[in-house]
Short mmCIF file of C-alpha atoms in Angstrom, two decimals:
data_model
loop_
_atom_site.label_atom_id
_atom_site.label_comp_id
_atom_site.label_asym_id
_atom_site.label_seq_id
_atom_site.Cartn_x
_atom_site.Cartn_y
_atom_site.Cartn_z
CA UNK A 1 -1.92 3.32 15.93
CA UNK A 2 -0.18 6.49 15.24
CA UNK A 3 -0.09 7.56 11.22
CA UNK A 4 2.78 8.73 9.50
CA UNK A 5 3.07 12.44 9.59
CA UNK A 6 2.12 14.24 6.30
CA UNK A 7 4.64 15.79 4.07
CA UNK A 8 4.76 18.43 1.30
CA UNK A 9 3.48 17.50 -2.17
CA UNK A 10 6.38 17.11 -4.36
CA UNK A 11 4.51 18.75 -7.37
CA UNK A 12 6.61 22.19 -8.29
CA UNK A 13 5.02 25.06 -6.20
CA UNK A 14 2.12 23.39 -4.90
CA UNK A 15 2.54 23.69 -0.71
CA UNK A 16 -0.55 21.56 0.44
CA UNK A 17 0.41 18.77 2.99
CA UNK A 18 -0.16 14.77 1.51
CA UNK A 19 -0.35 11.52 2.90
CA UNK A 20 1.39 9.83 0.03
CA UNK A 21 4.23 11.46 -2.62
CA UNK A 22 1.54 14.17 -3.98
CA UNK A 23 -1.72 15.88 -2.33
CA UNK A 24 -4.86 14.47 -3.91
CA UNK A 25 -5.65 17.35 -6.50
CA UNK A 26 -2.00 16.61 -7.80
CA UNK A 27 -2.35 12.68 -7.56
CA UNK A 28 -5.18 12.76 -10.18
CA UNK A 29 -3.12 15.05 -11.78
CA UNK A 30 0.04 12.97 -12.00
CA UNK A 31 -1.99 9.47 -12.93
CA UNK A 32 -3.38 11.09 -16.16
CA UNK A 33 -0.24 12.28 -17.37
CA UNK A 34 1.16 8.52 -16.46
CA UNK A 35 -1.57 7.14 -18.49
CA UNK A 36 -1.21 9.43 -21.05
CA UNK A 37 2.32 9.50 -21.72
CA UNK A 38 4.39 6.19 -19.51
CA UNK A 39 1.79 3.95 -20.85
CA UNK A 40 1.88 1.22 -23.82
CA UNK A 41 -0.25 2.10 -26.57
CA UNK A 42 -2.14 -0.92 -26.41
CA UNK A 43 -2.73 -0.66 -22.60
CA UNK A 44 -6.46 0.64 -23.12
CA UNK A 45 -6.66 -2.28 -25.46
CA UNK A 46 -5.67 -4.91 -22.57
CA UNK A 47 -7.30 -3.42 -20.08
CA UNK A 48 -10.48 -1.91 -21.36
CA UNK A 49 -13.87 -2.73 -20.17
CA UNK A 50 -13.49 -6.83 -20.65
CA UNK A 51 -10.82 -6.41 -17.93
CA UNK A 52 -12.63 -4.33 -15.70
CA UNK A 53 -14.97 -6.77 -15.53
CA UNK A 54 -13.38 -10.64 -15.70
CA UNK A 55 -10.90 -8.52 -12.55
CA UNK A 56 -14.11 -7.99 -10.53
CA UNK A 57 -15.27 -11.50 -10.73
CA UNK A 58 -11.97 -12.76 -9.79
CA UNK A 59 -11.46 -10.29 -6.95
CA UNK A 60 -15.20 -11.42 -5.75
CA UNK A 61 -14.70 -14.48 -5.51
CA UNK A 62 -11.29 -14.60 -3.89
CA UNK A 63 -11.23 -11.66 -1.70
CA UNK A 64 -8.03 -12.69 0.10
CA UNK A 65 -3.98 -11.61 -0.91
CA UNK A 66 -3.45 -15.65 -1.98
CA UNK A 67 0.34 -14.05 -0.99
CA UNK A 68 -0.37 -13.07 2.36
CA UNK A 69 -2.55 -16.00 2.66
CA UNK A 70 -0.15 -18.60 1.79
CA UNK A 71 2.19 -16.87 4.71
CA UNK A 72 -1.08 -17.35 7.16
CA UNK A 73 -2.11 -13.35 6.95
CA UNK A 74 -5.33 -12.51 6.06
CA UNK A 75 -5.30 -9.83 4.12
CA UNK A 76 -7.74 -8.24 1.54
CA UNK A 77 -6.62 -8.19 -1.91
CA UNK A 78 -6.94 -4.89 -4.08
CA UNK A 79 -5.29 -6.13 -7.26
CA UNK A 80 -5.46 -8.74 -10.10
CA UNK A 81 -1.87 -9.77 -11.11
CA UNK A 82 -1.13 -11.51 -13.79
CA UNK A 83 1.58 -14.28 -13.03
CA UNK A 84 3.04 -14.24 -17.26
CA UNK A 85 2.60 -10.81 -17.99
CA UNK A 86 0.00 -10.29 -20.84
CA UNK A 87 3.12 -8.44 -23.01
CA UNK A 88 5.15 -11.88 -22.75
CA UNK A 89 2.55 -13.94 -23.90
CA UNK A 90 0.07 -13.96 -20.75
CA UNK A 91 -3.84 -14.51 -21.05
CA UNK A 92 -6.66 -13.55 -18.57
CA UNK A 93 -7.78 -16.98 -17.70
CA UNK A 94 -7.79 -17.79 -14.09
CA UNK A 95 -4.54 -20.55 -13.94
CA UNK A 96 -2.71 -17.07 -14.93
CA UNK A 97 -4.44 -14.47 -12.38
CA UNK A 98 -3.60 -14.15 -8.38
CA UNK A 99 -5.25 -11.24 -6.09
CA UNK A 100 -2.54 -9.46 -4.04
CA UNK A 101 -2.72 -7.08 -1.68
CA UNK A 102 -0.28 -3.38 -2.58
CA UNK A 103 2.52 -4.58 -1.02
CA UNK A 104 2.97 -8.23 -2.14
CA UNK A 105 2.13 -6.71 -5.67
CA UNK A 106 5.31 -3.98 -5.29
CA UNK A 107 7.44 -6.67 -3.76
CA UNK A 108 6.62 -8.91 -7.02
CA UNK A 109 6.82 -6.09 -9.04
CA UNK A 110 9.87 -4.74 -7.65
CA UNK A 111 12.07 -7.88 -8.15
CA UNK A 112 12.06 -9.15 -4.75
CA UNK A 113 9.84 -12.21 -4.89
#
């Protein structure tokens, strides 16, 4: 299947060619300064170590976008979403988690539902 063609990295002077919005030097790049500065201050707190690791058991053990697979695709799941948001009163237990794939976790994210 044919890929997308690569485009310029949209980080000021840089003229490297990237798959996605910037080439990986400046991806890295932009992510810190997201974390650093777009970023709750309690976001390390929520999603510290504890996280890292209750996410990979629930990833393990259901390795499929329950999105996708409710819709009869099989796809592999990437994130751990969090159905009531932790900031509106959401916990971590599993009634409140789902594993999505990227693009059913934009559409959720985005609004579209």
């Amino acid at each position: 299947m044919p890929r997308k063609p690569k485009r310029p990295c949209r980080y000021s002077g840089c003229a490297k060619l990237a798959d996605g919005v910037y080439c990986e030097e400046h991806a890295k790049l932009m992510n810190a300064h997201y974390n650093k500065f777009s970023r709750s201050y309690d976001s390390n707190e929520r999603y510290g170590r504890a996280w890292r690791k209750l996410r990979g058991r629930y990833i393990s053990a259901h390795p499929l976008c329950e999105r996708c697979l409710s819709e009869g695709r099989y796809t592999p799941a990437v994130l751990v979403h969090h159905k009531k948001p932790l900031a509106d009163g959401g916990t971590n237990e599993e009634s409140n988690l789902m594993s999505l794939c990227f693009s059913c976790h934009e559409i959720i994210h985005s609004g579209r539902k």
